[in-house]
Amino acid sequence: MNIVVLTGAGISAESGVPTFRDADGLWEGHRVEDVATPAAFDRSPDVVHRFYDERRRMVQKVEPNAAHSALSRLEQMVGDSLLVITQNIDDLHERAGSRRVLHMHGELLSALCRACDGRFAWDDDLADFPPCPGCGYSELRPDVVWFGEMPYELDTIDRALQKADLFVSIGTSGAVYPAAGFVRAASAYGASTLELNLAPSEGSHFFDETRHGPAGTLVPHWVDELLG
Ligand code: BV8
Ligand code: ZN
């Protein structure tokens, strides 16, 4: 049975990572849609760098929670039959032991060079415009997908959805595309669909089944049920 799991900020909430909706999409009074864009970065790189430097520091101080660990346990049991696609830019899935994780919106702990397109593991600040480890130019930006930018690996994702028998969405509001459309594609390709979320998402009605509650409780229970 091929399982595709899509995760969003809600799976990291119990680790202490604020979701986009918790701050009702605001950060330091800015709307996230206004900070997470190429235009914002061109206009005021220091504000955007500060937004990501702060999150990069914070994410190194939190721990994965029971939901991340349950998905890692599931991967240990079913191996390549599970693919985790995450919209999150934290590394909590990896730190819980998951190995097959696809960060479709990039990663906080990675830097992208606008001069040489190099991508480099990066756990430090970027606001001081450090030189690129590849080409030496001070053109590093956060390696995250901003609004209006192409998410990573959409073709790999579509192939996985075509093969999926089960699509499970965990901790996402279903507000941002193309991720919010995956449930419809999965259904059209013949998969069963399940939503595990604190509250009904914008796409709840597209799912065969929805369960509401904290991911830290719902996900381990679902994995036990699946493996049981
Ligand atoms: C694209 C990385 C073309 C950065 C993110 C006008 C102009 C330009 C674009 C558009 C436009 N109109 C529409 C678009 C498309 C746009 C879009 O969808 N906009 C929205 C606002 C309408 N999308 C894009 O621009 C994308 N690119 O379209 O390119 C294209 C199109 C098709 C095919 C190819 C190319 C790029 C979008 C990526 C933006 N980058 N993140 C960063 O992190 O800073 S988006 C960011 O917000 C997240 O990555 C995530 O994707 C999104 C929503 O966040 P969620 O993860 O869902 O979190 P949220 O807070 O919203 O919800 C949390 C949920 O958890 C809630 O439901 C809550 O109930 C639940 N929860 C809370 N606690 C718990 C819990 N659940 C369980 N347990 C708990 N404890
Ligand atoms: Zn470079």
PDB file of N, CA, C and O in Angstrom, residues 154-225:
ATOM      1  N   LEU A 154       7.619  19.266  -7.994  1.00  0.00           N
ATOM      2  CA  LEU A 154       6.190  19.036  -8.270  1.00  0.00           C
ATOM      3  C   LEU A 154       5.975  17.795  -9.148  1.00  0.00           C
ATOM      4  O   LEU A 154       4.974  17.092  -9.000  1.00  0.00           O
ATOM      5  N   ASP A 155       6.943  17.474 -10.012  1.00  0.00           N
ATOM      6  CA  ASP A 155       6.736  16.292 -10.872  1.00  0.00           C
ATOM      7  C   ASP A 155       6.890  15.012 -10.043  1.00  0.00           C
ATOM      8  O   ASP A 155       6.104  14.075 -10.167  1.00  0.00           O
ATOM      9  N   THR A 156       7.862  15.018  -9.131  1.00  0.00           N
ATOM     10  CA  THR A 156       8.017  13.857  -8.226  1.00  0.00           C
ATOM     11  C   THR A 156       6.748  13.682  -7.402  1.00  0.00           C
ATOM     12  O   THR A 156       6.260  12.569  -7.185  1.00  0.00           O
ATOM     13  N   ILE A 157       6.207  14.811  -6.944  1.00  0.00           N
ATOM     14  CA  ILE A 157       4.987  14.770  -6.124  1.00  0.00           C
ATOM     15  C   ILE A 157       3.826  14.202  -6.937  1.00  0.00           C
ATOM     16  O   ILE A 157       3.100  13.316  -6.476  1.00  0.00           O
ATOM     17  N   ASP A 158       3.680  14.658  -8.174  1.00  0.00           N
ATOM     18  CA  ASP A 158       2.544  14.179  -8.975  1.00  0.00           C
ATOM     19  C   ASP A 158       2.661  12.670  -9.227  1.00  0.00           C
ATOM     20  O   ASP A 158       1.681  11.932  -9.109  1.00  0.00           O
ATOM     21  N   ARG A 159       3.892  12.212  -9.490  1.00  0.00           N
ATOM     22  CA  ARG A 159       4.084  10.767  -9.709  1.00  0.00           C
ATOM     23  C   ARG A 159       3.712   9.997  -8.445  1.00  0.00           C
ATOM     24  O   ARG A 159       3.070   8.946  -8.500  1.00  0.00           O
ATOM     25  N   ALA A 160       4.084  10.532  -7.267  1.00  0.00           N
ATOM     26  CA  ALA A 160       3.761   9.852  -6.001  1.00  0.00           C
ATOM     27  C   ALA A 160       2.243   9.819  -5.786  1.00  0.00           C
ATOM     28  O   ALA A 160       1.686   8.815  -5.344  1.00  0.00           O
ATOM     29  N   LEU A 161       1.569  10.910  -6.148  1.00  0.00           N
ATOM     30  CA  LEU A 161       0.106  10.952  -5.971  1.00  0.00           C
ATOM     31  C   LEU A 161      -0.564   9.956  -6.909  1.00  0.00           C
ATOM     32  O   LEU A 161      -1.557   9.332  -6.565  1.00  0.00           O
ATOM     33  N   GLN A 162       0.012   9.781  -8.113  1.00  0.00           N
ATOM     34  CA  GLN A 162      -0.575   8.830  -9.074  1.00  0.00           C
ATOM     35  C   GLN A 162      -0.514   7.410  -8.523  1.00  0.00           C
ATOM     36  O   GLN A 162      -1.415   6.621  -8.729  1.00  0.00           O
ATOM     37  N   LYS A 163       0.566   7.114  -7.750  1.00  0.00           N
ATOM     38  CA  LYS A 163       0.755   5.743  -7.251  1.00  0.00           C
ATOM     39  C   LYS A 163       0.094   5.546  -5.876  1.00  0.00           C
ATOM     40  O   LYS A 163       0.025   4.420  -5.387  1.00  0.00           O
ATOM     41  N   ALA A 164      -0.369   6.626  -5.269  1.00  0.00           N
ATOM     42  CA  ALA A 164      -0.835   6.521  -3.874  1.00  0.00           C
ATOM     43  C   ALA A 164      -2.123   5.714  -3.749  1.00  0.00           C
ATOM     44  O   ALA A 164      -3.041   5.856  -4.560  1.00  0.00           O
ATOM     45  N   ASP A 165      -2.162   4.867  -2.715  1.00  0.00           N
ATOM     46  CA  ASP A 165      -3.432   4.202  -2.364  1.00  0.00           C
ATOM     47  C   ASP A 165      -4.120   5.007  -1.265  1.00  0.00           C
ATOM     48  O   ASP A 165      -5.323   4.983  -1.095  1.00  0.00           O
ATOM     49  N   LEU A 166      -3.283   5.723  -0.474  1.00  0.00           N
ATOM     50  CA  LEU A 166      -3.803   6.502   0.647  1.00  0.00           C
ATOM     51  C   LEU A 166      -3.053   7.835   0.708  1.00  0.00           C
ATOM     52  O   LEU A 166      -1.830   7.861   0.645  1.00  0.00           O
ATOM     53  N   PHE A 167      -3.826   8.928   0.787  1.00  0.00           N
ATOM     54  CA  PHE A 167      -3.263  10.284   0.940  1.00  0.00           C
ATOM     55  C   PHE A 167      -3.747  10.839   2.266  1.00  0.00           C
ATOM     56  O   PHE A 167      -4.957  10.891   2.521  1.00  0.00           O
ATOM     57  N   VAL A 168      -2.782  11.209   3.124  1.00  0.00           N
ATOM     58  CA  VAL A 168      -3.141  11.714   4.454  1.00  0.00           C
ATOM     59  C   VAL A 168      -2.592  13.126   4.624  1.00  0.00           C
ATOM     60  O   VAL A 168      -1.399  13.355   4.434  1.00  0.00           O
ATOM     61  N   SER A 169      -3.461  14.075   4.950  1.00  0.00           N
ATOM     62  CA  SER A 169      -3.041  15.472   5.149  1.00  0.00           C
ATOM     63  C   SER A 169      -3.031  15.751   6.648  1.00  0.00           C
ATOM     64  O   SER A 169      -4.023  15.499   7.329  1.00  0.00           O
ATOM     65  N   ILE A 170      -1.903  16.235   7.161  1.00  0.00           N
ATOM     66  CA  ILE A 170      -1.759  16.445   8.610  1.00  0.00           C
ATOM     67  C   ILE A 170      -1.350  17.887   8.907  1.00  0.00           C
ATOM     68  O   ILE A 170      -0.310  18.354   8.442  1.00  0.00           O
ATOM     69  N   GLY A 171      -2.183  18.616   9.661  1.00  0.00           N
ATOM     70  CA  GLY A 171      -1.783  19.928  10.187  1.00  0.00           C
ATOM     71  C   GLY A 171      -1.606  21.004   9.153  1.00  0.00           C
ATOM     72  O   GLY A 171      -0.693  21.822   9.256  1.00  0.00           O
ATOM     73  N   THR A 172      -2.496  21.042   8.150  1.00  0.00           N
ATOM     74  CA  THR A 172      -2.405  22.138   7.196  1.00  0.00           C
ATOM     75  C   THR A 172      -3.793  22.729   6.947  1.00  0.00           C
ATOM     76  O   THR A 172      -4.784  22.023   6.921  1.00  0.00           O
ATOM     77  N   SER A 173      -3.801  24.033   6.724  1.00  0.00           N
ATOM     78  CA  SER A 173      -5.073  24.755   6.592  1.00  0.00           C
ATOM     79  C   SER A 173      -5.666  24.614   5.202  1.00  0.00           C
ATOM     80  O   SER A 173      -6.783  25.033   4.954  1.00  0.00           O
ATOM     81  N   GLY A 174      -4.883  24.058   4.263  1.00  0.00           N
ATOM     82  CA  GLY A 174      -5.415  23.917   2.907  1.00  0.00           C
ATOM     83  C   GLY A 174      -5.656  25.268   2.257  1.00  0.00           C
ATOM     84  O   GLY A 174      -6.561  25.438   1.444  1.00  0.00           O
ATOM     85  N   ALA A 175      -4.826  26.253   2.610  1.00  0.00           N
ATOM     86  CA  ALA A 175      -5.024  27.622   2.096  1.00  0.00           C
ATOM     87  C   ALA A 175      -4.087  27.949   0.952  1.00  0.00           C
ATOM     88  O   ALA A 175      -4.327  28.887   0.206  1.00  0.00           O
ATOM     89  N   VAL A 176      -2.986  27.196   0.817  1.00  0.00           N
ATOM     90  CA  VAL A 176      -1.950  27.577  -0.134  1.00  0.00           C
ATOM     91  C   VAL A 176      -1.817  26.515  -1.226  1.00  0.00           C
ATOM     92  O   VAL A 176      -1.747  25.317  -0.940  1.00  0.00           O
ATOM     93  N   TYR A 177      -1.786  27.000  -2.460  1.00  0.00           N
ATOM     94  CA  TYR A 177      -1.659  26.100  -3.618  1.00  0.00           C
ATOM     95  C   TYR A 177      -0.214  26.103  -4.093  1.00  0.00           C
ATOM     96  O   TYR A 177       0.524  27.055  -3.804  1.00  0.00           O
ATOM     97  N   PRO A 178       0.205  25.070  -4.824  1.00  0.00           N
ATOM     98  CA  PRO A 178      -0.568  23.895  -5.254  1.00  0.00           C
ATOM     99  C   PRO A 178      -0.765  22.815  -4.186  1.00  0.00           C
ATOM    100  O   PRO A 178      -1.536  21.891  -4.408  1.00  0.00           O
ATOM    101  N   ALA A 179      -0.169  22.921  -3.003  1.00  0.00           N
ATOM    102  CA  ALA A 179      -0.293  21.856  -1.989  1.00  0.00           C
ATOM    103  C   ALA A 179      -1.761  21.586  -1.653  1.00  0.00           C
ATOM    104  O   ALA A 179      -2.163  20.438  -1.496  1.00  0.00           O
ATOM    105  N   ALA A 180      -2.566  22.650  -1.579  1.00  0.00           N
ATOM    106  CA  ALA A 180      -3.966  22.486  -1.166  1.00  0.00           C
ATOM    107  C   ALA A 180      -4.769  21.696  -2.198  1.00  0.00           C
ATOM    108  O   ALA A 180      -5.865  21.221  -1.907  1.00  0.00           O
ATOM    109  N   GLY A 181      -4.206  21.559  -3.395  1.00  0.00           N
ATOM    110  CA  GLY A 181      -4.928  20.810  -4.445  1.00  0.00           C
ATOM    111  C   GLY A 181      -4.558  19.336  -4.492  1.00  0.00           C
ATOM    112  O   GLY A 181      -5.163  18.552  -5.233  1.00  0.00           O
ATOM    113  N   PHE A 182      -3.571  18.903  -3.681  1.00  0.00           N
ATOM    114  CA  PHE A 182      -3.102  17.513  -3.774  1.00  0.00           C
ATOM    115  C   PHE A 182      -4.207  16.512  -3.436  1.00  0.00           C
ATOM    116  O   PHE A 182      -4.268  15.436  -4.028  1.00  0.00           O
ATOM    117  N   VAL A 183      -5.084  16.864  -2.502  1.00  0.00           N
ATOM    118  CA  VAL A 183      -6.139  15.909  -2.107  1.00  0.00           C
ATOM    119  C   VAL A 183      -7.046  15.610  -3.293  1.00  0.00           C
ATOM    120  O   VAL A 183      -7.429  14.455  -3.519  1.00  0.00           O
ATOM    121  N   ARG A 184      -7.334  16.632  -4.088  1.00  0.00           N
ATOM    122  CA  ARG A 184      -8.212  16.406  -5.256  1.00  0.00           C
ATOM    123  C   ARG A 184      -7.495  15.565  -6.306  1.00  0.00           C
ATOM    124  O   ARG A 184      -8.069  14.640  -6.890  1.00  0.00           O
ATOM    125  N   ALA A 185      -6.214  15.829  -6.496  1.00  0.00           N
ATOM    126  CA  ALA A 185      -5.464  15.016  -7.468  1.00  0.00           C
ATOM    127  C   ALA A 185      -5.420  13.569  -6.985  1.00  0.00           C
ATOM    128  O   ALA A 185      -5.692  12.635  -7.753  1.00  0.00           O
ATOM    129  N   ALA A 186      -5.120  13.372  -5.695  1.00  0.00           N
ATOM    130  CA  ALA A 186      -5.018  12.012  -5.157  1.00  0.00           C
ATOM    131  C   ALA A 186      -6.333  11.262  -5.331  1.00  0.00           C
ATOM    132  O   ALA A 186      -6.366  10.116  -5.779  1.00  0.00           O
ATOM    133  N   SER A 187      -7.443  11.954  -5.019  1.00  0.00           N
ATOM    134  CA  SER A 187      -8.772  11.327  -5.191  1.00  0.00           C
ATOM    135  C   SER A 187      -8.995  10.950  -6.641  1.00  0.00           C
ATOM    136  O   SER A 187      -9.397   9.838  -6.962  1.00  0.00           O
ATOM    137  N   ALA A 188      -8.663  11.885  -7.544  1.00  0.00           N
ATOM    138  CA  ALA A 188      -8.882  11.647  -8.978  1.00  0.00           C
ATOM    139  C   ALA A 188      -8.043  10.453  -9.439  1.00  0.00           C
ATOM    140  O   ALA A 188      -8.466   9.665 -10.286  1.00  0.00           O
ATOM    141  N   TYR A 189      -6.867  10.280  -8.820  1.00  0.00           N
ATOM    142  CA  TYR A 189      -6.007   9.146  -9.195  1.00  0.00           C
ATOM    143  C   TYR A 189      -6.455   7.861  -8.490  1.00  0.00           C
ATOM    144  O   TYR A 189      -5.824   6.820  -8.653  1.00  0.00           O
ATOM    145  N   GLY A 190      -7.495   7.937  -7.643  1.00  0.00           N
ATOM    146  CA  GLY A 190      -8.041   6.709  -7.043  1.00  0.00           C
ATOM    147  C   GLY A 190      -7.610   6.432  -5.624  1.00  0.00           C
ATOM    148  O   GLY A 190      -7.889   5.352  -5.082  1.00  0.00           O
ATOM    149  N   ALA A 191      -6.929   7.381  -4.973  1.00  0.00           N
ATOM    150  CA  ALA A 191      -6.506   7.129  -3.588  1.00  0.00           C
ATOM    151  C   ALA A 191      -7.648   7.422  -2.625  1.00  0.00           C
ATOM    152  O   ALA A 191      -8.542   8.217  -2.918  1.00  0.00           O
ATOM    153  N   SER A 192      -7.581   6.758  -1.445  1.00  0.00           N
ATOM    154  CA  SER A 192      -8.472   7.169  -0.342  1.00  0.00           C
ATOM    155  C   SER A 192      -7.789   8.348   0.331  1.00  0.00           C
ATOM    156  O   SER A 192      -6.563   8.478   0.285  1.00  0.00           O
ATOM    157  N   THR A 193      -8.593   9.216   0.947  1.00  0.00           N
ATOM    158  CA  THR A 193      -7.996  10.424   1.520  1.00  0.00           C
ATOM    159  C   THR A 193      -8.473  10.636   2.950  1.00  0.00           C
ATOM    160  O   THR A 193      -9.646  10.430   3.275  1.00  0.00           O
ATOM    161  N   LEU A 194      -7.526  11.047   3.805  1.00  0.00           N
ATOM    162  CA  LEU A 194      -7.793  11.223   5.236  1.00  0.00           C
ATOM    163  C   LEU A 194      -7.174  12.548   5.689  1.00  0.00           C
ATOM    164  O   LEU A 194      -6.027  12.840   5.333  1.00  0.00           O
ATOM    165  N   GLU A 195      -7.930  13.335   6.449  1.00  0.00           N
ATOM    166  CA  GLU A 195      -7.381  14.579   7.011  1.00  0.00           C
ATOM    167  C   GLU A 195      -7.295  14.453   8.530  1.00  0.00           C
ATOM    168  O   GLU A 195      -8.291  14.105   9.182  1.00  0.00           O
ATOM    169  N   LEU A 196      -6.089  14.727   9.056  1.00  0.00           N
ATOM    170  CA  LEU A 196      -5.885  14.756  10.510  1.00  0.00           C
ATOM    171  C   LEU A 196      -5.496  16.190  10.834  1.00  0.00           C
ATOM    172  O   LEU A 196      -4.419  16.653  10.460  1.00  0.00           O
ATOM    173  N   ASN A 197      -6.390  16.927  11.493  1.00  0.00           N
ATOM    174  CA  ASN A 197      -6.151  18.350  11.713  1.00  0.00           C
ATOM    175  C   ASN A 197      -6.872  18.809  12.974  1.00  0.00           C
ATOM    176  O   ASN A 197      -7.878  18.227  13.373  1.00  0.00           O
ATOM    177  N   LEU A 198      -6.347  19.904  13.576  1.00  0.00           N
ATOM    178  CA  LEU A 198      -6.982  20.369  14.825  1.00  0.00           C
ATOM    179  C   LEU A 198      -8.423  20.793  14.581  1.00  0.00           C
ATOM    180  O   LEU A 198      -9.318  20.534  15.374  1.00  0.00           O
ATOM    181  N   ALA A 199      -8.622  21.428  13.415  1.00  0.00           N
ATOM    182  CA  ALA A 199      -9.964  21.931  13.057  1.00  0.00           C
ATOM    183  C   ALA A 199     -10.169  21.672  11.568  1.00  0.00           C
ATOM    184  O   ALA A 199      -9.202  21.458  10.834  1.00  0.00           O
ATOM    185  N   PRO A 200     -11.432  21.692  11.101  1.00  0.00           N
ATOM    186  CA  PRO A 200     -11.647  21.481   9.672  1.00  0.00           C
ATOM    187  C   PRO A 200     -10.843  22.494   8.848  1.00  0.00           C
ATOM    188  O   PRO A 200     -10.801  23.672   9.172  1.00  0.00           O
ATOM    189  N   SER A 201     -10.133  21.986   7.812  1.00  0.00           N
ATOM    190  CA  SER A 201      -9.351  22.889   6.957  1.00  0.00           C
ATOM    191  C   SER A 201     -10.249  23.417   5.844  1.00  0.00           C
ATOM    192  O   SER A 201     -11.410  23.034   5.729  1.00  0.00           O
ATOM    193  N   GLU A 202      -9.677  24.278   5.011  1.00  0.00           N
ATOM    194  CA  GLU A 202     -10.473  24.839   3.901  1.00  0.00           C
ATOM    195  C   GLU A 202     -10.830  23.748   2.903  1.00  0.00           C
ATOM    196  O   GLU A 202     -11.729  23.914   2.094  1.00  0.00           O
ATOM    197  N   GLY A 203     -10.126  22.630   2.942  1.00  0.00           N
ATOM    198  CA  GLY A 203     -10.389  21.570   1.964  1.00  0.00           C
ATOM    199  C   GLY A 203     -11.020  20.338   2.579  1.00  0.00           C
ATOM    200  O   GLY A 203     -11.085  19.284   1.951  1.00  0.00           O
ATOM    201  N   SER A 204     -11.488  20.425   3.827  1.00  0.00           N
ATOM    202  CA  SER A 204     -12.003  19.236   4.532  1.00  0.00           C
ATOM    203  C   SER A 204     -13.009  18.439   3.719  1.00  0.00           C
ATOM    204  O   SER A 204     -12.998  17.218   3.712  1.00  0.00           O
ATOM    205  N   HIS A 205     -13.852  19.178   2.996  1.00  0.00           N
ATOM    206  CA  HIS A 205     -14.944  18.481   2.284  1.00  0.00           C
ATOM    207  C   HIS A 205     -14.425  17.621   1.132  1.00  0.00           C
ATOM    208  O   HIS A 205     -15.152  16.823   0.578  1.00  0.00           O
ATOM    209  N   PHE A 206     -13.136  17.774   0.760  1.00  0.00           N
ATOM    210  CA  PHE A 206     -12.584  16.958  -0.327  1.00  0.00           C
ATOM    211  C   PHE A 206     -12.111  15.592   0.178  1.00  0.00           C
ATOM    212  O   PHE A 206     -11.765  14.721  -0.604  1.00  0.00           O
ATOM    213  N   PHE A 207     -12.076  15.416   1.528  1.00  0.00           N
ATOM    214  CA  PHE A 207     -11.504  14.188   2.084  1.00  0.00           C
ATOM    215  C   PHE A 207     -12.571  13.127   2.321  1.00  0.00           C
ATOM    216  O   PHE A 207     -13.696  13.456   2.716  1.00  0.00           O
ATOM    217  N   ASP A 208     -12.200  11.837   2.110  1.00  0.00           N
ATOM    218  CA  ASP A 208     -13.137  10.743   2.426  1.00  0.00           C
ATOM    219  C   ASP A 208     -13.426  10.738   3.918  1.00  0.00           C
ATOM    220  O   ASP A 208     -14.532  10.499   4.357  1.00  0.00           O
ATOM    221  N   GLU A 209     -12.380  11.000   4.726  1.00  0.00           N
ATOM    222  CA  GLU A 209     -12.542  10.970   6.177  1.00  0.00           C
ATOM    223  C   GLU A 209     -11.738  12.106   6.814  1.00  0.00           C
ATOM    224  O   GLU A 209     -10.626  12.405   6.361  1.00  0.00           O
ATOM    225  N   THR A 210     -12.278  12.761   7.825  1.00  0.00           N
ATOM    226  CA  THR A 210     -11.515  13.787   8.541  1.00  0.00           C
ATOM    227  C   THR A 210     -11.623  13.488  10.038  1.00  0.00           C
ATOM    228  O   THR A 210     -12.680  13.101  10.532  1.00  0.00           O
ATOM    229  N   ARG A 211     -10.492  13.648  10.736  1.00  0.00           N
ATOM    230  CA  ARG A 211     -10.483  13.483  12.188  1.00  0.00           C
ATOM    231  C   ARG A 211      -9.923  14.763  12.785  1.00  0.00           C
ATOM    232  O   ARG A 211      -8.924  15.296  12.276  1.00  0.00           O
ATOM    233  N   HIS A 212     -10.551  15.277  13.825  1.00  0.00           N
ATOM    234  CA  HIS A 212     -10.113  16.554  14.390  1.00  0.00           C
ATOM    235  C   HIS A 212      -9.530  16.352  15.773  1.00  0.00           C
ATOM    236  O   HIS A 212     -10.105  15.657  16.607  1.00  0.00           O
ATOM    237  N   GLY A 213      -8.360  16.965  15.981  1.00  0.00           N
ATOM    238  CA  GLY A 213      -7.671  16.882  17.271  1.00  0.00           C
ATOM    239  C   GLY A 213      -6.214  17.232  17.057  1.00  0.00           C
ATOM    240  O   GLY A 213      -5.779  17.486  15.921  1.00  0.00           O
ATOM    241  N   PRO A 214      -5.420  17.268  18.146  1.00  0.00           N
ATOM    242  CA  PRO A 214      -4.004  17.603  18.015  1.00  0.00           C
ATOM    243  C   PRO A 214      -3.237  16.469  17.329  1.00  0.00           C
ATOM    244  O   PRO A 214      -3.490  15.286  17.605  1.00  0.00           O
ATOM    245  N   ALA A 215      -2.316  16.834  16.456  1.00  0.00           N
ATOM    246  CA  ALA A 215      -1.549  15.832  15.692  1.00  0.00           C
ATOM    247  C   ALA A 215      -0.813  14.883  16.637  1.00  0.00           C
ATOM    248  O   ALA A 215      -0.700  13.676  16.364  1.00  0.00           O
ATOM    249  N   GLY A 216      -0.329  15.413  17.772  1.00  0.00           N
ATOM    250  CA  GLY A 216       0.427  14.614  18.739  1.00  0.00           C
ATOM    251  C   GLY A 216      -0.371  13.453  19.284  1.00  0.00           C
ATOM    252  O   GLY A 216       0.180  12.458  19.749  1.00  0.00           O
ATOM    253  N   THR A 217      -1.710  13.553  19.189  1.00  0.00           N
ATOM    254  CA  THR A 217      -2.578  12.452  19.641  1.00  0.00           C
ATOM    255  C   THR A 217      -3.087  11.651  18.440  1.00  0.00           C
ATOM    256  O   THR A 217      -3.023  10.429  18.404  1.00  0.00           O
ATOM    257  N   LEU A 218      -3.560  12.367  17.403  1.00  0.00           N
ATOM    258  CA  LEU A 218      -4.195  11.689  16.256  1.00  0.00           C
ATOM    259  C   LEU A 218      -3.211  10.848  15.450  1.00  0.00           C
ATOM    260  O   LEU A 218      -3.538   9.744  14.997  1.00  0.00           O
ATOM    261  N   VAL A 219      -1.972  11.363  15.241  1.00  0.00           N
ATOM    262  CA  VAL A 219      -1.064  10.669  14.318  1.00  0.00           C
ATOM    263  C   VAL A 219      -0.560   9.341  14.897  1.00  0.00           C
ATOM    264  O   VAL A 219      -0.641   8.309  14.224  1.00  0.00           O
ATOM    265  N   PRO A 220      -0.097   9.307  16.167  1.00  0.00           N
ATOM    266  CA  PRO A 220       0.307   8.006  16.718  1.00  0.00           C
ATOM    267  C   PRO A 220      -0.852   7.009  16.708  1.00  0.00           C
ATOM    268  O   PRO A 220      -0.682   5.835  16.381  1.00  0.00           O
ATOM    269  N   HIS A 221      -2.066   7.511  16.995  1.00  0.00           N
ATOM    270  CA  HIS A 221      -3.242   6.618  17.025  1.00  0.00           C
ATOM    271  C   HIS A 221      -3.493   6.048  15.619  1.00  0.00           C
ATOM    272  O   HIS A 221      -3.730   4.847  15.444  1.00  0.00           O
ATOM    273  N   TRP A 222      -3.379   6.929  14.614  1.00  0.00           N
ATOM    274  CA  TRP A 222      -3.608   6.484  13.220  1.00  0.00           C
ATOM    275  C   TRP A 222      -2.546   5.479  12.803  1.00  0.00           C
ATOM    276  O   TRP A 222      -2.839   4.435  12.192  1.00  0.00           O
ATOM    277  N   VAL A 223      -1.270   5.725  13.174  1.00  0.00           N
ATOM    278  CA  VAL A 223      -0.195   4.797  12.802  1.00  0.00           C
ATOM    279  C   VAL A 223      -0.399   3.451  13.486  1.00  0.00           C
ATOM    280  O   VAL A 223      -0.281   2.393  12.845  1.00  0.00           O
ATOM    281  N   ASP A 224      -0.802   3.462  14.765  1.00  0.00           N
ATOM    282  CA  ASP A 224      -1.073   2.189  15.468  1.00  0.00           C
ATOM    283  C   ASP A 224      -2.191   1.425  14.754  1.00  0.00           C
ATOM    284  O   ASP A 224      -2.100   0.226  14.520  1.00  0.00           O
ATOM    285  N   GLU A 225      -3.214   2.156  14.371  1.00  0.00           N
ATOM    286  CA  GLU A 225      -4.375   1.547  13.680  1.00  0.00           C
ATOM    287  C   GLU A 225      -3.911   0.927  12.370  1.00  0.00           C
ATOM    288  O   GLU A 225      -4.225  -0.214  12.040  1.00  0.00           O
TER     289      GLU A 225
END
